[in-house]
CSV table of C-alpha atoms in Angstrom, one decimal:
chain,number,residue,atom,x,y,z
A,1,GLY,CA,-38.0,-1.2,-3.4
A,2,ILE,CA,-38.3,-4.5,-0.7
A,3,LYS,CA,-36.1,-5.4,1.9
A,4,ASP,CA,-36.2,-8.5,3.5
A,5,GLU,CA,-33.7,-8.5,6.8
A,6,GLN,CA,-34.1,-11.7,7.7
A,7,GLU,CA,-33.3,-13.1,4.0
A,8,LYS,CA,-30.8,-10.5,3.9
A,9,ILE,CA,-31.5,-8.9,0.6
A,10,CYS,CA,-32.9,-6.3,-1.0
A,11,ILE,CA,-34.9,-5.4,-4.7
A,12,THR,CA,-35.0,-1.9,-6.0
A,13,GLU,CA,-36.5,-1.1,-9.4
A,14,HIS,CA,-35.1,2.5,-11.3
A,15,THR,CA,-34.9,3.0,-14.6
A,16,GLY,CA,-31.0,3.8,-14.5
A,17,HIS,CA,-28.8,6.7,-13.2
A,18,SER,CA,-30.4,6.0,-9.7
A,19,LEU,CA,-33.1,7.9,-11.2
A,20,TYR,CA,-36.2,7.3,-8.9
A,21,ALA,CA,-40.3,8.4,-9.2
A,22,SER,CA,-40.2,11.0,-7.0
A,23,ASP,CA,-43.0,8.5,-4.7
A,24,ALA,CA,-40.9,5.9,-4.4
A,25,ILE,CA,-41.1,4.6,-1.5
A,26,GLU,CA,-39.5,1.7,0.5
A,27,LEU,CA,-41.9,-2.1,1.7
A,28,TYR,CA,-40.0,-4.1,4.8
A,29,ALA,CA,-40.8,-7.9,4.8
A,30,VAL,CA,-42.7,-8.8,8.1
A,31,TYR,CA,-42.6,-11.8,9.8
A,32,GLN,CA,-44.7,-13.9,11.9
A,33,ASN,CA,-43.5,-17.3,13.4
A,34,GLY,CA,-40.8,-17.7,10.9
A,35,LYS,CA,-42.9,-17.3,7.9
A,36,LEU,CA,-43.3,-13.8,5.4
A,37,SER,CA,-46.7,-12.3,6.4
A,38,GLY,CA,-46.7,-9.7,4.8
A,39,LEU,CA,-45.6,-6.0,4.2
A,40,ARG,CA,-45.2,-2.4,5.9
A,41,PRO,CA,-44.2,0.7,4.9
A,42,ALA,CA,-41.0,2.6,5.9
A,43,THR,CA,-40.9,4.5,9.2
A,44,ALA,CA,-40.3,8.3,8.4
A,45,GLU,CA,-36.7,7.7,9.5
A,46,GLU,CA,-36.2,4.5,7.2
A,47,GLN,CA,-37.7,6.0,4.4
A,48,ALA,CA,-35.5,9.9,5.2
A,49,GLU,CA,-32.9,6.9,5.0
A,50,TRP,CA,-33.1,5.4,1.6
A,51,ASP,CA,-33.9,8.9,0.0
A,52,ASP,CA,-30.5,9.9,1.6
A,53,LEU,CA,-28.9,7.5,0.1
A,54,ARG,CA,-30.3,7.7,-3.4
A,55,SER,CA,-29.7,11.7,-3.4
A,56,ARG,CA,-26.1,10.7,-2.5
A,57,HIS,CA,-26.1,8.1,-5.8
A,58,ALA,CA,-27.2,10.3,-7.9
A,59,GLU,CA,-24.6,12.7,-7.9
A,60,THR,CA,-21.7,12.5,-10.5
A,61,SER,CA,-18.1,13.3,-10.3
A,62,PRO,CA,-17.6,16.8,-10.7
A,63,ASN,CA,-14.3,18.5,-11.9
A,64,PRO,CA,-12.4,19.6,-8.2
A,65,LEU,CA,-12.1,23.4,-9.0
A,66,GLU,CA,-16.1,23.7,-10.2
A,67,THR,CA,-18.7,21.0,-8.5
A,68,HIS,CA,-21.5,20.6,-10.2
A,69,SER,CA,-24.4,17.8,-10.5
A,70,LEU,CA,-25.9,16.4,-13.2
A,71,ASP,CA,-29.7,17.7,-14.0
A,72,ASN,CA,-31.3,14.1,-14.0
A,73,GLY,CA,-34.9,15.2,-13.7
A,74,GLU,CA,-34.3,14.7,-9.9
A,75,GLN,CA,-36.9,16.3,-7.7
A,76,ARG,CA,-37.7,16.5,-3.9
A,77,GLU,CA,-40.3,13.8,-2.3
A,78,PHE,CA,-41.5,16.6,-0.6
A,79,PRO,CA,-40.8,20.8,0.0
A,80,ASN,CA,-39.1,22.5,2.5
A,81,GLY,CA,-39.8,22.7,5.5
A,82,THR,CA,-41.5,26.6,6.7
A,83,GLU,CA,-40.9,28.6,9.2
A,84,LYS,CA,-43.5,27.0,11.1
A,85,ASP,CA,-42.1,23.6,11.2
A,86,TYR,CA,-38.7,24.7,11.9
A,87,LYS,CA,-39.9,26.4,15.0
A,88,SER,CA,-41.5,23.5,16.7
A,89,PHE,CA,-38.8,21.2,15.6
A,90,LEU,CA,-36.1,23.3,17.1
A,91,GLU,CA,-37.3,23.2,20.9
A,92,LEU,CA,-36.5,19.7,21.2
A,93,MET,CA,-32.8,21.8,21.4
A,94,LYS,CA,-34.3,22.7,24.6
A,95,TRP,CA,-33.9,20.5,27.4
A,96,GLU,CA,-36.0,21.5,30.3
A,97,THR,CA,-34.6,22.5,33.6
A,98,GLU,CA,-37.3,20.8,36.1
A,99,GLY,CA,-35.6,19.6,39.9
A,100,LEU,CA,-32.8,22.4,39.4
A,101,PRO,CA,-32.4,24.3,41.8
A,102,ASP,CA,-33.9,28.2,42.0
A,103,TYR,CA,-30.4,29.7,41.5
A,104,ALA,CA,-29.9,27.6,38.4
A,105,SER,CA,-29.1,31.2,36.3
A,106,VAL,CA,-30.5,29.7,32.8
A,107,PRO,CA,-34.0,27.8,31.8
A,108,TYR,CA,-32.6,25.1,29.5
A,109,ARG,CA,-30.2,22.7,29.7
A,110,ASP,CA,-28.3,21.5,26.3
A,111,TYR,CA,-30.0,18.5,24.7
A,112,GLN,CA,-26.5,17.8,24.1
A,113,ASP,CA,-26.3,16.5,27.7
A,114,MET,CA,-29.4,14.0,27.5
A,115,SER,CA,-29.1,10.5,27.1
A,116,LEU,CA,-29.6,9.4,24.2
A,117,PRO,CA,-32.3,7.1,25.1
A,118,GLU,CA,-33.5,10.0,26.3
A,119,PHE,CA,-33.7,12.3,23.5
A,120,ASN,CA,-34.2,9.7,20.9
A,121,ALA,CA,-37.6,8.4,22.9
A,122,ARG,CA,-38.3,12.9,22.8
A,123,LEU,CA,-37.8,13.3,18.5
A,124,LEU,CA,-39.4,9.9,17.9
A,125,GLU,CA,-42.4,11.3,19.2
A,126,TRP,CA,-42.2,14.2,18.0
A,127,ALA,CA,-42.3,12.9,14.5
A,128,ASN,CA,-44.4,10.8,14.8
A,129,GLN,CA,-47.2,13.7,16.4
A,130,ASN,CA,-45.4,16.2,13.4
A,131,GLN,CA,-44.6,13.8,10.7
A,132,GLU,CA,-45.7,15.8,7.6
A,133,SER,CA,-43.5,18.5,9.3
A,134,PHE,CA,-40.6,15.7,10.1
A,135,ASN,CA,-40.8,14.0,6.2
A,136,ARG,CA,-39.8,18.0,5.0
A,137,ILE,CA,-37.2,18.9,7.5
A,138,MET,CA,-35.1,15.6,6.9
A,139,CYS,CA,-36.2,16.2,3.3
A,140,ASP,CA,-34.1,19.6,3.6
A,141,THR,CA,-31.2,17.8,5.4
A,142,VAL,CA,-30.8,15.3,2.1
A,143,TRP,CA,-30.7,18.1,-0.2
A,144,ASN,CA,-28.7,20.2,1.6
A,145,ASP,CA,-31.5,22.6,0.7
A,146,PHE,CA,-33.0,24.7,3.8
A,147,ALA,CA,-35.5,27.4,2.7
A,148,VAL,CA,-35.5,28.6,6.6
A,149,GLU,CA,-32.3,30.1,7.6
A,150,LEU,CA,-30.3,28.3,10.5
A,151,SER,CA,-27.6,29.3,12.7
A,152,GLY,CA,-24.7,26.7,12.4
A,153,ALA,CA,-25.4,24.7,16.1
A,154,GLU,CA,-28.9,24.5,14.2
A,155,LYS,CA,-28.2,23.1,11.1
A,156,GLN,CA,-25.7,20.6,13.5
A,157,PHE,CA,-28.4,19.3,15.4
A,158,VAL,CA,-30.5,19.4,12.1
A,159,SER,CA,-28.0,17.8,10.0
A,160,LEU,CA,-26.1,15.7,12.1
A,161,THR,CA,-27.9,15.5,15.8
A,162,CYS,CA,-31.5,14.1,14.0
A,163,SER,CA,-30.1,12.2,11.2
A,164,LEU,CA,-28.1,10.2,13.4
A,165,SER,CA,-31.1,10.2,15.6
A,166,GLY,CA,-33.6,9.5,13.7
A,167,THR,CA,-31.3,6.4,12.0
A,168,GLU,CA,-31.2,4.7,15.0
A,169,ASN,CA,-35.5,5.4,15.9
A,170,GLY,CA,-35.9,3.9,12.9
A,171,MET,CA,-33.6,0.3,14.2
A,172,PHE,CA,-35.5,0.7,17.5
A,173,VAL,CA,-38.9,0.4,15.2
A,174,ARG,CA,-37.9,-1.7,13.0
A,175,SER,CA,-37.4,-4.5,15.3
A,176,SER,CA,-40.0,-4.2,17.1
A,177,TYR,CA,-42.1,-4.5,13.5
A,178,THR,CA,-39.8,-7.6,12.7
A,179,GLY,CA,-38.8,-9.0,16.4
A,180,LEU,CA,-35.2,-9.0,15.9
A,181,PRO,CA,-32.8,-7.7,17.7
A,182,GLU,CA,-31.8,-3.9,17.0
A,183,GLU,CA,-29.2,-3.8,14.5
A,184,ASP,CA,-26.6,-1.7,14.6
A,185,PRO,CA,-27.2,2.2,13.2
A,186,SER,CA,-25.2,3.1,10.0
A,187,PHE,CA,-24.5,6.4,7.2
A,188,SER,CA,-23.6,6.6,4.3
A,189,VAL,CA,-21.5,9.2,2.0
A,190,GLN,CA,-21.0,9.4,-1.6
A,191,PHE,CA,-18.4,12.1,-2.2
A,192,PRO,CA,-18.3,14.4,-5.3
A,193,GLY,CA,-16.0,12.6,-7.3
A,194,TRP,CA,-12.5,13.5,-8.9
A,195,MET,CA,-11.6,13.8,-12.7
A,196,GLN,CA,-8.1,14.8,-14.8
A,197,GLU,CA,-9.7,16.1,-18.7
A,198,GLU,CA,-6.9,15.9,-21.5
A,199,ASN,CA,-8.4,18.8,-24.5
A,200,GLY,CA,-11.9,17.9,-23.4
A,201,ILE,CA,-11.9,14.0,-23.0
A,202,THR,CA,-12.0,12.4,-18.8
A,203,VAL,CA,-8.3,10.3,-18.7
A,204,ALA,CA,-8.4,9.4,-15.6
A,205,TRP,CA,-11.0,9.7,-12.4
A,206,VAL,CA,-11.3,8.8,-8.4
A,207,ASP,CA,-15.1,8.0,-6.6
A,208,LEU,CA,-15.4,7.0,-3.8
A,209,TYR,CA,-18.5,6.0,-1.0
A,210,TYR,CA,-18.5,4.3,2.1
A,211,GLN,CA,-20.8,3.1,4.5
A,212,CYS,CA,-20.5,3.4,8.1
A,213,SER,CA,-22.3,1.1,11.4
A,214,TYR,CA,-21.6,2.2,14.6
A,215,HIS,CA,-22.4,0.1,18.1
A,216,VAL,CA,-23.0,1.5,21.0
A,217,SER,CA,-22.6,-0.5,24.3
A,218,ASP,CA,-25.0,1.0,26.7
A,219,LYS,CA,-27.0,3.9,25.0
A,220,SER,CA,-28.3,4.9,28.7
A,221,ALA,CA,-24.3,5.8,29.2
A,222,VAL,CA,-24.1,7.7,26.2
A,223,THR,CA,-24.3,11.3,25.7
A,224,VAL,CA,-26.2,13.2,22.1
A,225,ARG,CA,-22.7,14.8,22.6
A,226,GLU,CA,-20.4,12.6,23.1
A,227,ARG,CA,-22.8,10.1,19.8
A,228,ASP,CA,-21.7,13.5,18.2
A,229,GLU,CA,-18.2,13.6,18.6
A,230,CYS,CA,-17.8,10.4,18.2
A,231,ILE,CA,-19.6,9.6,14.5
A,232,SER,CA,-18.4,13.8,13.7
A,233,GLY,CA,-15.6,13.2,14.2
A,234,VAL,CA,-15.0,10.7,11.7
A,235,MET,CA,-16.4,12.1,8.7
A,236,GLU,CA,-14.4,14.5,9.1
A,237,GLY,CA,-11.4,12.7,9.2
A,238,ILE,CA,-12.5,10.9,5.8
A,239,GLN,CA,-14.1,14.2,3.9
A,240,LYS,CA,-10.5,15.6,5.3
A,241,PHE,CA,-8.4,12.6,3.8
A,242,TRP,CA,-10.9,12.9,0.8
A,243,ASN,CA,-9.7,16.6,0.4
A,244,GLU,CA,-6.6,16.9,0.8
A,245,THR,CA,-5.3,13.7,-0.9
A,246,ASP,CA,-3.5,14.7,-4.0
A,247,MET,CA,-4.8,13.3,-7.6
A,248,ASP,CA,-1.6,10.7,-8.0
A,249,THR,CA,-1.9,9.4,-4.6
A,250,LEU,CA,-5.3,8.8,-5.1
A,251,LEU,CA,-4.6,7.0,-8.6
A,252,GLY,CA,-2.6,4.9,-6.7
A,253,MET,CA,-4.2,3.7,-4.1
A,254,THR,CA,-6.3,0.3,-4.4
A,255,GLU,CA,-9.2,-0.5,-2.4
A,256,LYS,CA,-7.7,-2.1,0.0
A,257,GLN,CA,-5.7,0.8,0.8
A,258,ALA,CA,-8.6,2.9,0.7
A,259,VAL,CA,-10.7,1.0,3.1
A,260,ASP,CA,-7.2,0.4,5.6
A,261,ARG,CA,-6.9,4.4,5.1
A,262,LEU,CA,-10.9,4.9,6.1
A,263,ASN,CA,-9.9,2.1,9.2
A,264,GLN,CA,-7.4,4.1,10.1
A,265,ILE,CA,-10.2,7.2,10.5
A,266,ALA,CA,-12.7,5.5,12.2
A,267,ALA,CA,-10.1,3.5,14.8
A,268,LYS,CA,-9.1,7.2,16.4
A,269,TYR,CA,-12.8,7.1,16.9
A,270,SER,CA,-14.1,4.1,18.6
A,271,ASN,CA,-14.2,3.7,22.6
A,272,GLU,CA,-15.3,2.0,24.8
A,273,LYS,CA,-18.7,3.4,24.7
A,274,ILE,CA,-18.9,3.1,20.7
A,275,THR,CA,-17.6,1.2,18.1
A,276,ILE,CA,-16.8,2.0,15.0
A,277,GLN,CA,-18.1,-1.2,13.1
A,278,PRO,CA,-14.3,-1.8,10.7
A,279,PHE,CA,-15.1,-0.7,6.9
A,280,THR,CA,-14.5,-3.6,4.1
A,281,ALA,CA,-14.5,-4.2,0.7
A,282,ASP,CA,-18.5,-4.6,1.0
A,283,SER,CA,-18.9,-1.2,3.0
A,284,VAL,CA,-16.2,1.3,0.6
A,285,ASN,CA,-16.6,1.5,-3.5
A,286,TYR,CA,-13.3,3.2,-3.9
A,287,GLN,CA,-12.4,3.4,-8.0
A,288,ALA,CA,-9.7,5.1,-9.5
A,289,VAL,CA,-8.8,4.8,-13.3
A,290,ASN,CA,-6.2,6.4,-15.5
A,291,GLU,CA,-6.7,5.7,-19.4
A,292,PHE,CA,-4.5,6.3,-21.6
A,293,VAL,CA,-5.6,8.4,-24.9
A,294,THR,CA,-3.9,8.3,-28.1
A,295,ASP,CA,-4.4,9.7,-31.6
């Protein structure tokens, strides 16, 4: 795929049903003095974001009582992260307490108390020095497929904290390449859809995909914990809406009503430090189809 951020266009070739070659990559247009001067490959963070989007779009709409995925031949781009990869990566959870009083009872403080610039810089440095390991770990996150046993806190660190910070670093690196202002980071979610069948024929289904962007007013004034709690709140709120709303209600909703519902959830978690950008018809794809089959 080729992304031209200055012209706001994206050209992506695929074979249909979101099937991509296992070695597919993204390229970004590079401008100098206002003129197109070449292309650059996506950074590790940018590519992981695209891989995540492709993977989510490739999911099928499962029966609510049985989640399953279509075997479309799509393959992982990178193998699973190894024990060695994760041992090194999870060291980023430890914030050395240099300068703390001698009577401090623990040798480390929680990474969540770090400011976003401080933590993101540490993550970027590690990713640059361990690019192959980073690619494997981020691929694990995209596929939700971990060959290494992780605790709940460790999985949250990998799948939420580092995924968000990786995207933020991608925006930072992209801005340094293009010379354009740093864009707000975003994440996307494709939910497994709901289906109703009669006599083996699908007569109704509902699908929801959304892309959410957020703006941090002053990164140095926001901790990793504050960012993670805000974004996870939005994610979990939308997940709860999707899981707990009955099929008939979902089928009766228009796309505008779905967008309004997501904006209500987003408004609950926006604050003076982190603003969840409003959802629009361009950032939400809501499809509710009810077909009546007659003999």
